[in-house]
Tab-separated table of C-alpha atoms in Angstrom:
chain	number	residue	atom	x	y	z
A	19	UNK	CA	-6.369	-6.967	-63.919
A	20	UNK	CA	-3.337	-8.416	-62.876
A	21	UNK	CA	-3.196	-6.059	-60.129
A	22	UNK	CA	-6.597	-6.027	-59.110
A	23	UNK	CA	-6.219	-10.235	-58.685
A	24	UNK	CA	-2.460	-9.564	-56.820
A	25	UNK	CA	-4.731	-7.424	-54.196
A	26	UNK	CA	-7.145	-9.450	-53.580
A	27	UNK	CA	-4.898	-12.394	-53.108
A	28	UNK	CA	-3.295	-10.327	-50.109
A	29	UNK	CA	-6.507	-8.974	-48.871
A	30	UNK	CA	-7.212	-13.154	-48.472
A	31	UNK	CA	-3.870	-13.404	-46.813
A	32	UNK	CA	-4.374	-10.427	-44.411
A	33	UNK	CA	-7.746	-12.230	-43.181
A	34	UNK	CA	-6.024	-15.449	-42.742
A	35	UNK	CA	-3.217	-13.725	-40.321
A	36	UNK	CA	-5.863	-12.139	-38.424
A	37	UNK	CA	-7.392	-15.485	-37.464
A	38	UNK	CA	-4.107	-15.826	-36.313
A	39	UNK	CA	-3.656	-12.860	-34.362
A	40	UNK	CA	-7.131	-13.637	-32.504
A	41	UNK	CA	-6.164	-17.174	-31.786
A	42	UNK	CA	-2.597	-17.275	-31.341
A	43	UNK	CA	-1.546	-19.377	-27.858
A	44	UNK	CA	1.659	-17.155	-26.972
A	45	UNK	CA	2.217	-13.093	-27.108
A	46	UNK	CA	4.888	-13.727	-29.890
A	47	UNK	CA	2.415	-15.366	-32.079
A	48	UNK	CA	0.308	-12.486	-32.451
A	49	UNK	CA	3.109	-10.394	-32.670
A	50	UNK	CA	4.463	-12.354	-35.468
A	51	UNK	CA	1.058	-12.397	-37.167
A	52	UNK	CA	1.179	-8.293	-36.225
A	53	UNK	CA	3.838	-7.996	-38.125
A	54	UNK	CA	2.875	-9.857	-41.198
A	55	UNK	CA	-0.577	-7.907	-41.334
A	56	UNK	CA	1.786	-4.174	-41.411
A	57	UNK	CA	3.332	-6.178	-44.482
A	58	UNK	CA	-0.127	-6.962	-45.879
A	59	UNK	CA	-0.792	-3.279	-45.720
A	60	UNK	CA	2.791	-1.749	-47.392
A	61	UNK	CA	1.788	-4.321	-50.207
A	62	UNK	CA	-2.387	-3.064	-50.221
A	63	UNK	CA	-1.385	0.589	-50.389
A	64	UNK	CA	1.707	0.095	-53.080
A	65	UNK	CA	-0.910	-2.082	-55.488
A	66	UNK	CA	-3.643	-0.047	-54.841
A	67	UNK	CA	-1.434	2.837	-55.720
A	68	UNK	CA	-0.361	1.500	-59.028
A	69	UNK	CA	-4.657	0.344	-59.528
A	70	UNK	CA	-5.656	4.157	-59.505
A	71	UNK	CA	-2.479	4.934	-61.173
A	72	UNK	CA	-1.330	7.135	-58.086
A	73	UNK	CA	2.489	5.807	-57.508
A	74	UNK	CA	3.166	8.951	-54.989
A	75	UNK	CA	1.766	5.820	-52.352
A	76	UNK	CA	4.559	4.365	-52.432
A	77	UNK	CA	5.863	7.322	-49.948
A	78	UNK	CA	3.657	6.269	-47.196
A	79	UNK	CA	4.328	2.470	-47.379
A	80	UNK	CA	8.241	3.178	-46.712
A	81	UNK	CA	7.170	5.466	-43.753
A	82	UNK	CA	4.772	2.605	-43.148
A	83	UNK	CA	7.636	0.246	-43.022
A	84	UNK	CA	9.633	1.983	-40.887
A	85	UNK	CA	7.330	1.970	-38.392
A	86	UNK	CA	6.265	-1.392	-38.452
A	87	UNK	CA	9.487	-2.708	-37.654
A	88	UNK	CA	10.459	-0.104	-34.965
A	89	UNK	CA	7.122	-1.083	-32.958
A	90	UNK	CA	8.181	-4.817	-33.702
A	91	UNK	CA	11.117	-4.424	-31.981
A	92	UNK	CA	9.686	-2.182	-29.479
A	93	UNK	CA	7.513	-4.637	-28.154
A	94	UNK	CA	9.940	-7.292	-28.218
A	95	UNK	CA	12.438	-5.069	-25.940
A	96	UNK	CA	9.280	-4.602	-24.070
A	97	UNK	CA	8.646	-8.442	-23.200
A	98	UNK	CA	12.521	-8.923	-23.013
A	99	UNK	CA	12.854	-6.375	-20.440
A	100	UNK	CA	10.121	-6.271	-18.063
A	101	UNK	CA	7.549	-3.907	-18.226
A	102	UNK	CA	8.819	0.223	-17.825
A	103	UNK	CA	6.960	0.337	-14.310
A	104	UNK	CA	9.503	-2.195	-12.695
A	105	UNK	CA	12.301	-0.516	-13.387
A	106	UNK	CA	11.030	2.345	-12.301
A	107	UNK	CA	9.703	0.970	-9.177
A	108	UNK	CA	13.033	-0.530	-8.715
A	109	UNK	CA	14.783	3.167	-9.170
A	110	UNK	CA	12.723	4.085	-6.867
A	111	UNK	CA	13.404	1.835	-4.144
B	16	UNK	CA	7.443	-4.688	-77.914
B	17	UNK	CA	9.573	-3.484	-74.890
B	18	UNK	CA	6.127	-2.085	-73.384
B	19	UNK	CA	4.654	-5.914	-73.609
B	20	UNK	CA	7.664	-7.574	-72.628
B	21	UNK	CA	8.019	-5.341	-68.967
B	22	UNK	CA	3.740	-5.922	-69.023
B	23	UNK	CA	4.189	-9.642	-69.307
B	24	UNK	CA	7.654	-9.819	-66.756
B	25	UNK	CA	5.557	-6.801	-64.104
B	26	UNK	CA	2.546	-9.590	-64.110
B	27	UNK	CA	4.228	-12.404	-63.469
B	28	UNK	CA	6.807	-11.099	-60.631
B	29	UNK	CA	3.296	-10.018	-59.167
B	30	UNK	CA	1.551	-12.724	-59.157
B	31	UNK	CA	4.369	-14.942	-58.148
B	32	UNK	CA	4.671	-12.870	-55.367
B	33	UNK	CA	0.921	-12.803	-54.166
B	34	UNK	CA	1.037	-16.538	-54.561
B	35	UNK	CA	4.066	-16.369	-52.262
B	36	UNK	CA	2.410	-14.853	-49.736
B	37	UNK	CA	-0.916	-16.147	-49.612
B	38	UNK	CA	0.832	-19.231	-49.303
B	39	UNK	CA	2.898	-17.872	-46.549
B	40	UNK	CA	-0.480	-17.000	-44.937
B	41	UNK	CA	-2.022	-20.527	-45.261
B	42	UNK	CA	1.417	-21.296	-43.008
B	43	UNK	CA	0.201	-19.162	-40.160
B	44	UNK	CA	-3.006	-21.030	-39.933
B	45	UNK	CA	-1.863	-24.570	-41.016
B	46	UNK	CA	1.960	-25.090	-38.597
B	47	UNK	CA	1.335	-25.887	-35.310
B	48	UNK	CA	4.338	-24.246	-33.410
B	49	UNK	CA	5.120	-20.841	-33.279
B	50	UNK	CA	8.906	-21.608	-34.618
B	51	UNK	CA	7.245	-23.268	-37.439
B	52	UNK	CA	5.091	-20.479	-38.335
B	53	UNK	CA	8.407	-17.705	-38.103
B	54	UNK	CA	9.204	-20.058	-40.833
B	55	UNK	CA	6.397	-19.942	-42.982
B	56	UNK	CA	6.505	-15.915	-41.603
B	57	UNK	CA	9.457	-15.308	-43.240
B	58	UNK	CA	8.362	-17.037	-46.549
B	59	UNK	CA	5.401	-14.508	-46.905
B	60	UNK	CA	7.648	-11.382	-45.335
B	61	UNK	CA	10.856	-11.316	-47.749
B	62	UNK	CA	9.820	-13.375	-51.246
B	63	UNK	CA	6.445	-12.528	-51.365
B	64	UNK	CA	7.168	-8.790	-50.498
B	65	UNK	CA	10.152	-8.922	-52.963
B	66	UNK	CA	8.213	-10.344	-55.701
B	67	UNK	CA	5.375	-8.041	-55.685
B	68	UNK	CA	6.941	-4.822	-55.215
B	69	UNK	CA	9.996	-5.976	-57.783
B	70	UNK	CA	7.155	-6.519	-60.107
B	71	UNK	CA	5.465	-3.058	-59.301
B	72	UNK	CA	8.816	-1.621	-60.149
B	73	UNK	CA	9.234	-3.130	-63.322
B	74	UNK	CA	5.339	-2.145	-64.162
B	75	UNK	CA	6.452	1.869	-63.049
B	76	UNK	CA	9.336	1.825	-65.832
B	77	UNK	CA	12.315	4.229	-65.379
B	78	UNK	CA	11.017	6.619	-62.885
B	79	UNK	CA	10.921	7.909	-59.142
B	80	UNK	CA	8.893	5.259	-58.264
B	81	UNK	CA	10.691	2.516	-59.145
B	82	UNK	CA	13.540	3.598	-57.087
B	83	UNK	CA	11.678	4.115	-54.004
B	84	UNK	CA	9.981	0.504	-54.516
B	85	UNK	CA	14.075	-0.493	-54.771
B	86	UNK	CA	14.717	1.145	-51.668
B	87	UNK	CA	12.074	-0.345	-50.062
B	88	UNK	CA	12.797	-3.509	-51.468
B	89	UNK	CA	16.354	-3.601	-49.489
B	90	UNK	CA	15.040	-2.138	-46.308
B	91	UNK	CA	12.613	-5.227	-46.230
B	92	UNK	CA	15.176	-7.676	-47.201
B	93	UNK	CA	17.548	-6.687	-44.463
B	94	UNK	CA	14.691	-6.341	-41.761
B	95	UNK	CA	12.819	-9.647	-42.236
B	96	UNK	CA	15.426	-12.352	-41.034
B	97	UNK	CA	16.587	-9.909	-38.265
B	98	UNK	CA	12.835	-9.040	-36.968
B	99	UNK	CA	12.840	-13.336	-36.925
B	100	UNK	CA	15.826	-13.659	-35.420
B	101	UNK	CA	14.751	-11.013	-32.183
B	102	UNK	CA	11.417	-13.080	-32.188
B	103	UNK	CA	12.743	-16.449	-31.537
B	104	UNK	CA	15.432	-15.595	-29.801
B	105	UNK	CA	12.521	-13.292	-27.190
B	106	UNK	CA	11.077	-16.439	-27.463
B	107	UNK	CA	13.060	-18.734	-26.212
B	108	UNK	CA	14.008	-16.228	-24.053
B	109	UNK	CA	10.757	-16.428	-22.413
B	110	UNK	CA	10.123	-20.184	-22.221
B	111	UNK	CA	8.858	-20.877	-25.514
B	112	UNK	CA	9.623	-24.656	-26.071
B	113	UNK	CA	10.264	-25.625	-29.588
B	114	UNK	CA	7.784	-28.797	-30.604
B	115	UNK	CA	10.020	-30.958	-31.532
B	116	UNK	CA	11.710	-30.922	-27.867
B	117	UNK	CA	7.946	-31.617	-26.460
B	118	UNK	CA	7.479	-35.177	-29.300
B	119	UNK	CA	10.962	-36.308	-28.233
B	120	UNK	CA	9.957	-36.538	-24.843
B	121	UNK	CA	6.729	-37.683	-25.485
B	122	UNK	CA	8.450	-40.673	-27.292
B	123	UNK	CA	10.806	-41.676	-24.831
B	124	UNK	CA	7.402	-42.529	-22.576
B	125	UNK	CA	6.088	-40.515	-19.789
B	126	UNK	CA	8.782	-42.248	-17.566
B	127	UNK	CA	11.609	-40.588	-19.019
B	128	UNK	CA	9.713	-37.318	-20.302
B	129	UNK	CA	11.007	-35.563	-17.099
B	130	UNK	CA	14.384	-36.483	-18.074
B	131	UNK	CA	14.032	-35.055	-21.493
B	132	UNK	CA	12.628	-31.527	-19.672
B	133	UNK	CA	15.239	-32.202	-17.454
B	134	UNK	CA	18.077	-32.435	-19.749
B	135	UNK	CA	16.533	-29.521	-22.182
B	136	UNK	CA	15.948	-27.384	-18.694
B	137	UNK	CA	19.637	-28.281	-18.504
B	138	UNK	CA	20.806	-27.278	-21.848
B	139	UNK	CA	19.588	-24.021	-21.317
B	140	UNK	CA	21.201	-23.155	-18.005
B	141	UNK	CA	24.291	-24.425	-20.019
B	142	UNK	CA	23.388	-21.906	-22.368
B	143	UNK	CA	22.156	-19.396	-19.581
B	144	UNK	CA	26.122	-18.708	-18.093
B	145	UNK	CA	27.252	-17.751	-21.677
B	146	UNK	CA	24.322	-15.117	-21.884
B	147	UNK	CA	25.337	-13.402	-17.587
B	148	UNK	CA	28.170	-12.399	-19.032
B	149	UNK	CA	26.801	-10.537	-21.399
B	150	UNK	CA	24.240	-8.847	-19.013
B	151	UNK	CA	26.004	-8.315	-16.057
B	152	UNK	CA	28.262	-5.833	-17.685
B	153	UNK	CA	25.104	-3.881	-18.819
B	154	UNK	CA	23.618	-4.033	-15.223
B	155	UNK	CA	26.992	-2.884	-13.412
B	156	UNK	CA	26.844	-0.290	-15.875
B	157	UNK	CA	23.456	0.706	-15.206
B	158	UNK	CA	24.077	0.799	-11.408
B	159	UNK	CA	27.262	3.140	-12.016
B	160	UNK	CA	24.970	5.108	-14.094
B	161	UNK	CA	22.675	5.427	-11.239
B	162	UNK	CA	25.280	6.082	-8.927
């Protein structure tokens, strides 16, 4: 029960930082909303895990971490760098 | 006895932490700046997440589980503040103006607001000759590698 009213609480939260991701002025507020959506998910698969009594999830929300924060900072490098087509039209000159 | 004391301490880790982050949520849609929102970001990202999946560990007892929830638990505690830290700092990197730079100016009266952007335009090319340093190094380096 308590689990089942934890989800749902995050579900609620996950729908909140989507309206955020749609409406957010700069690049880095979606990506911050981004970001705390991937979280939204780790925490829907671990406590849906533990609802159907299935705790082998938890595996795929620390692979699902991982790669939330690598693409994080992938797209930050990615805004802080220029795009990969400059600097390779640049090499090329 | 022990299996209703873990029950009770499991539920309310949990739903201290869901509370934590749906609060955390209501931050993204309430703050009007995007530095204010990293804030409220950060709320949901490391309590909320602790909370919850401390709570699921204490719920899965002494097993395999509970020790990948741990691990977990420190991987998210030590990637939050620095995923914040690259995200403001791209930010201001990119222009971003904090709001309370933007009131200050608008308080000091449209007559002196271009000496407020002025003198934060300034601040940052102050800050600017500490950060060439750092990259010219990397683009010599890059050109040698090229050469």
């Amino acid at each position: 029960m308590i689990l089942f009213a934890a989800l749902l609480a995050v579900l609620v939260a996950v729908v909140l930082m989507t309206f955020r991701t749609v409406a957010g002025p700069t690049t880095f507020d979606r990506l911050l909303a981004a970001n705390s959506i991937g979280n939204g998910a780790i925490l829907i698969v671990a406590l849906y895990g533990f609802l159907t009594e299935r705790p082998d999830f938890i595996d795929l929300t620390l692979t699902y971490a991982l790669l939330n924060y690598v693409g994080v900072f992938a797209v930050l490098k990615f805004f802080r760098a220029g795009s990969e087509d400059e600097e390779q039209a640049e090499e090329a000159r | 006895m022990t299996d209703i004391l873990a029950n009770i301490v499991s539920g309310v880790l949990i739903l201290a932490g869901a509370g934590f982050f749906l609060t955390g949520a209501i931050g993204f849609i309430r703050m009007p700046d995007l530095f204010t929102r990293l804030h409220a970001a950060s709320l949901s990202d490391t309590t909320g997440m602790a909370l919850i999946l401390s709570g699921l560990a204490v719920h899965a007892g002494f097993t395999v589980a509970a020790v990948k929830l741990v691990f977990l638990i420190l991987f998210l505690l030590f990637m939050g503040p620095a995923t914040t830290h690259a995200l403001a700092a791209a930010a201001l990197a990119a222009g971003v103006k904090p709001l309370g730079a933007m009131r200050h100016a608008a308080k000091k009266g449209p007559g002196k607001a271009a000496d407020t952007v002025k003198t934060v335009a300034t601040s940052e090319a102050k800050a600017a000759p500490k950060k060439v340093p750092k990259n010219t190094p990397k683009n010599t380096s890059k050109k040698g590698r090229r050469r």
